[in-house]
Coordinates of C-alpha atoms in Angstrom, one line a residue:
M1 CA 115.6 196.8 114.4
G2 CA 117.0 199.1 117.0
A3 CA 117.0 202.9 116.5
S4 CA 120.8 202.9 116.3
A5 CA 121.0 200.2 113.7
A6 CA 118.4 201.6 111.3
P7 CA 120.4 204.6 110.0
E8 CA 123.4 202.3 109.5
A9 CA 121.2 200.0 107.4
D10 CA 120.0 203.0 105.4
R11 CA 123.6 204.0 104.6
L12 CA 124.5 200.5 103.6
L13 CA 121.5 200.2 101.2
A14 CA 122.4 203.6 99.7
G15 CA 125.9 202.5 99.1
G16 CA 127.3 205.3 101.4
P17 CA 130.0 205.2 104.0
Y18 CA 129.5 202.6 106.8
T19 CA 131.3 201.0 109.6
S20 CA 132.9 197.7 108.8
E21 CA 131.5 196.0 111.9
I22 CA 127.9 196.1 110.6
D23 CA 126.9 193.0 108.8
L24 CA 124.2 193.9 106.2
P25 CA 122.5 190.4 105.8
H26 CA 122.3 190.0 109.6
L27 CA 121.1 193.6 110.0
L28 CA 118.4 193.2 107.4
E29 CA 117.3 189.8 108.7
G30 CA 116.1 191.4 111.9
S31 CA 113.8 193.8 109.9
M32 CA 112.2 191.2 107.6
T33 CA 108.9 189.5 108.1
L34 CA 108.7 185.7 107.5
R35 CA 106.1 184.8 104.9
I36 CA 104.6 181.6 103.5
N37 CA 107.2 179.9 101.2
D38 CA 110.1 181.6 102.9
E39 CA 112.8 179.2 104.2
A40 CA 112.3 178.6 107.9
P41 CA 115.4 180.0 109.7
D42 CA 117.7 177.2 110.8
F43 CA 119.1 177.2 114.4
T44 CA 121.0 175.0 116.8
A45 CA 119.6 175.0 120.3
E46 CA 119.4 173.1 123.6
T47 CA 116.1 171.3 124.2
T48 CA 114.6 169.0 126.9
E49 CA 115.8 166.2 124.6
G50 CA 119.3 167.4 124.0
T51 CA 120.9 169.7 121.4
I52 CA 119.2 169.8 118.0
N53 CA 120.0 171.4 114.6
F54 CA 116.5 172.4 113.4
H55 CA 116.8 171.6 109.7
E56 CA 118.6 168.3 110.4
W57 CA 116.0 167.4 113.1
I58 CA 113.1 167.9 110.6
G59 CA 114.8 165.5 108.2
D60 CA 112.6 164.6 105.2
G61 CA 109.3 165.0 107.1
W62 CA 107.1 167.9 108.3
A63 CA 107.5 170.0 111.5
V64 CA 105.1 172.1 113.6
L65 CA 106.9 174.7 115.7
F66 CA 104.8 176.5 118.3
S67 CA 106.0 179.2 120.7
H68 CA 105.2 180.3 124.2
P69 CA 105.9 183.7 126.0
K70 CA 106.9 182.2 129.3
D71 CA 107.1 179.0 131.3
F72 CA 104.5 178.4 134.1
T73 CA 101.7 180.2 132.3
P74 CA 98.2 178.7 132.6
V75 CA 97.0 178.8 129.0
C76 CA 100.3 177.5 127.6
T77 CA 100.3 174.7 130.2
T78 CA 97.0 173.4 128.8
E79 CA 98.3 173.7 125.2
L80 CA 101.5 171.7 125.9
G81 CA 99.5 169.0 127.5
A82 CA 97.0 168.9 124.6
V83 CA 99.8 168.5 122.1
A84 CA 101.3 165.7 124.1
G85 CA 97.9 163.9 124.0
L86 CA 97.7 164.5 120.2
K87 CA 101.3 163.4 119.4
P88 CA 100.1 160.1 117.7
E89 CA 98.1 162.2 115.3
F90 CA 101.1 164.3 114.4
D91 CA 103.2 161.1 114.1
R92 CA 100.6 159.7 111.7
R93 CA 101.1 162.7 109.5
N94 CA 104.9 162.4 109.5
A95 CA 105.1 165.7 111.4
K96 CA 107.4 166.3 114.3
V97 CA 106.3 168.8 117.0
L98 CA 108.7 171.3 118.6
G99 CA 107.7 173.7 121.4
I100 CA 109.8 176.8 122.3
S101 CA 109.5 179.1 125.2
V102 CA 111.7 182.0 126.1
D103 CA 113.1 180.4 129.2
G104 CA 115.9 177.9 129.8
V105 CA 115.7 174.2 129.5
G106 CA 115.9 173.8 133.3
D107 CA 112.7 175.8 133.7
H108 CA 111.1 173.7 130.9
E109 CA 111.9 170.4 132.8
A110 CA 110.3 171.8 136.0
W111 CA 107.3 173.0 134.0
S112 CA 106.9 169.7 132.3
K113 CA 106.1 168.1 135.7
D114 CA 103.3 170.6 136.3
I115 CA 102.0 169.8 132.8
E116 CA 101.9 166.1 133.4
V117 CA 100.2 166.4 136.8
S118 CA 97.6 168.9 135.7
Q119 CA 96.9 167.8 132.1
G120 CA 97.3 164.1 132.3
H121 CA 99.9 163.9 129.5
A122 CA 103.7 163.8 129.9
I123 CA 105.6 165.9 127.4
N124 CA 106.7 163.6 124.6
Y125 CA 108.4 166.1 122.3
P126 CA 111.3 168.5 122.7
L127 CA 110.9 172.0 124.2
V128 CA 113.6 174.5 123.0
G129 CA 115.2 176.8 125.5
D130 CA 115.7 180.3 124.2
P131 CA 116.8 182.4 127.2
E132 CA 118.7 184.8 125.0
L133 CA 115.7 185.4 122.7
K134 CA 117.7 184.6 119.6
I135 CA 115.3 182.1 118.0
V136 CA 112.1 184.1 118.7
K137 CA 113.8 187.1 117.1
R138 CA 114.8 185.1 114.0
Y139 CA 111.2 184.0 113.7
D140 CA 110.0 187.6 114.0
M141 CA 108.1 187.0 117.1
L142 CA 110.0 189.7 119.1
P143 CA 111.6 192.8 117.7
A144 CA 115.4 192.9 117.3
D145 CA 115.7 195.5 120.1
A146 CA 113.9 193.4 122.7
G147 CA 117.1 192.8 124.6
G148 CA 119.2 189.7 124.9
T149 CA 117.8 187.8 127.9
A150 CA 114.5 186.4 129.1
E151 CA 115.4 187.2 132.7
G152 CA 113.2 189.8 134.2
R153 CA 110.7 189.7 131.2
T154 CA 107.1 189.1 131.9
P155 CA 104.7 187.1 129.8
M156 CA 103.2 190.4 128.5
D157 CA 106.7 191.5 127.4
N158 CA 106.8 188.4 125.2
A159 CA 103.1 188.3 124.3
T160 CA 103.8 188.1 120.6
A161 CA 105.6 184.8 121.1
R162 CA 102.4 182.9 120.5
A163 CA 102.9 181.6 116.9
V164 CA 102.5 178.3 115.0
F165 CA 104.7 177.5 112.0
I166 CA 104.0 174.5 109.8
I167 CA 107.2 173.7 107.9
G168 CA 107.5 171.3 105.0
P169 CA 110.2 168.8 104.1
D170 CA 111.8 171.4 101.9
K171 CA 112.3 173.5 105.1
K172 CA 109.9 176.2 103.8
I173 CA 107.1 177.7 105.8
K174 CA 103.7 176.4 104.6
A175 CA 101.4 178.1 107.1
T176 CA 101.5 180.4 110.1
L177 CA 99.0 181.2 112.9
T178 CA 99.3 183.7 115.8
Y179 CA 97.1 183.7 118.9
P180 CA 96.7 186.1 121.8
M181 CA 97.8 185.0 125.2
S182 CA 94.2 184.8 126.4
T183 CA 93.1 182.4 123.7
G184 CA 94.2 178.8 123.8
R185 CA 95.2 177.3 120.5
N186 CA 92.8 174.9 118.7
F187 CA 95.0 172.0 117.8
A188 CA 92.3 170.2 116.0
E189 CA 92.3 173.1 113.6
I190 CA 96.1 172.9 113.4
L191 CA 95.8 169.2 112.5
R192 CA 93.2 170.2 109.9
L193 CA 95.5 172.8 108.5
L194 CA 98.4 170.3 108.4
D195 CA 96.1 167.9 106.5
S196 CA 95.3 170.6 103.9
V197 CA 98.9 171.8 103.3
Q198 CA 100.1 168.2 103.0
L199 CA 97.3 167.3 100.5
T200 CA 97.7 170.5 98.4
A201 CA 101.5 170.0 98.3
A202 CA 101.1 166.5 96.9
E203 CA 98.1 167.2 94.6
Q204 CA 97.1 170.1 92.3
V205 CA 94.1 171.0 94.4
A206 CA 92.9 173.5 97.0
T207 CA 90.6 172.9 99.9
P208 CA 87.4 175.0 100.4
A209 CA 86.1 176.7 103.6
N210 CA 85.6 174.3 106.5
W211 CA 87.2 171.4 104.6
E212 CA 87.9 168.3 106.5
D213 CA 90.1 165.4 105.4
G214 CA 88.0 163.3 102.9
D215 CA 85.8 166.2 101.8
D216 CA 85.6 167.4 98.2
V217 CA 88.4 169.6 96.9
I218 CA 88.8 172.3 94.2
I219 CA 91.0 171.8 91.1
L220 CA 93.5 174.6 90.9
P221 CA 92.6 177.3 88.4
A222 CA 96.0 177.0 86.8
I223 CA 95.3 173.4 85.7
S224 CA 93.8 173.3 82.2
D225 CA 90.6 171.3 81.6
E226 CA 92.6 169.0 79.3
D227 CA 95.1 168.2 82.1
A228 CA 92.3 167.9 84.7
K229 CA 90.5 165.4 82.5
A230 CA 93.6 163.2 82.4
K231 CA 93.6 163.0 86.1
Y232 CA 89.8 163.0 86.7
P233 CA 88.4 161.0 83.8
D234 CA 84.9 161.0 85.5
G235 CA 84.8 164.8 85.4
W236 CA 83.9 167.3 88.0
Q237 CA 81.1 169.5 89.3
Q238 CA 81.3 173.1 88.0
P239 CA 79.0 175.4 90.1
L240 CA 80.8 178.5 88.6
P241 CA 82.9 178.9 85.5
Y242 CA 86.0 179.3 87.6
M243 CA 85.3 176.5 90.2
R244 CA 85.8 172.8 89.5
V245 CA 85.0 170.5 92.4
V246 CA 86.1 166.9 92.7
E247 CA 86.4 164.1 95.2
Q248 CA 89.5 164.3 97.3
P249 CA 92.3 162.3 95.6
S250 CA 93.9 159.5 97.6
R251 CA 96.6 161.1 99.8
S252 CA 100.1 160.3 98.4
S253 CA 102.1 161.9 101.2

């Protein structure tokens, strides 16, 4: 939130005098951090595949939104190509992929040619243009006072636009990751994370450290032994009083 807006927000919250031009929900939105189980902010934007409304585009499936600080940057070039190669894996999980970079769609189209030539995979999912920085601000990747244009901004100016959001069919954020510009994202881990959040959304279980799809899982502590026995009649292993380990249930989502 900009320095000039903050005092106005304080006055609004205190119930004191304020100028009618200030919109409190919009003002506060810029100062709030997105958390797991928050609704993913909706938006309408131009992409390399036409105009989309985000929530409508997600439909009744899952979505993975991942952001980039600038077009024509080397690490992001490798990432976009890697995701294009893995798109069948996301499709198999009923998850759409959406990239976003704080440049215009015209730049994205030119960048896509470099990605295909250098990485061996053509972009097969939409890339959002955000030249006015509106979407990255709504997703708390840039501060509200970052300005209103991508023009003239360097990758370092946008370094915090390196996030991943996994969003469920209910349009709520299920997981987030943020990487520095110098570290390419591990999309095998992102697929593993997607497997976990999909499984745990469908079943009353949690996944332990280093879990991979098919490994044993943990029955949620909130589930009583009586209810657990109804679902797992063969019982479970209990290495600790508060830990009940069972084979992974068949995936129902």
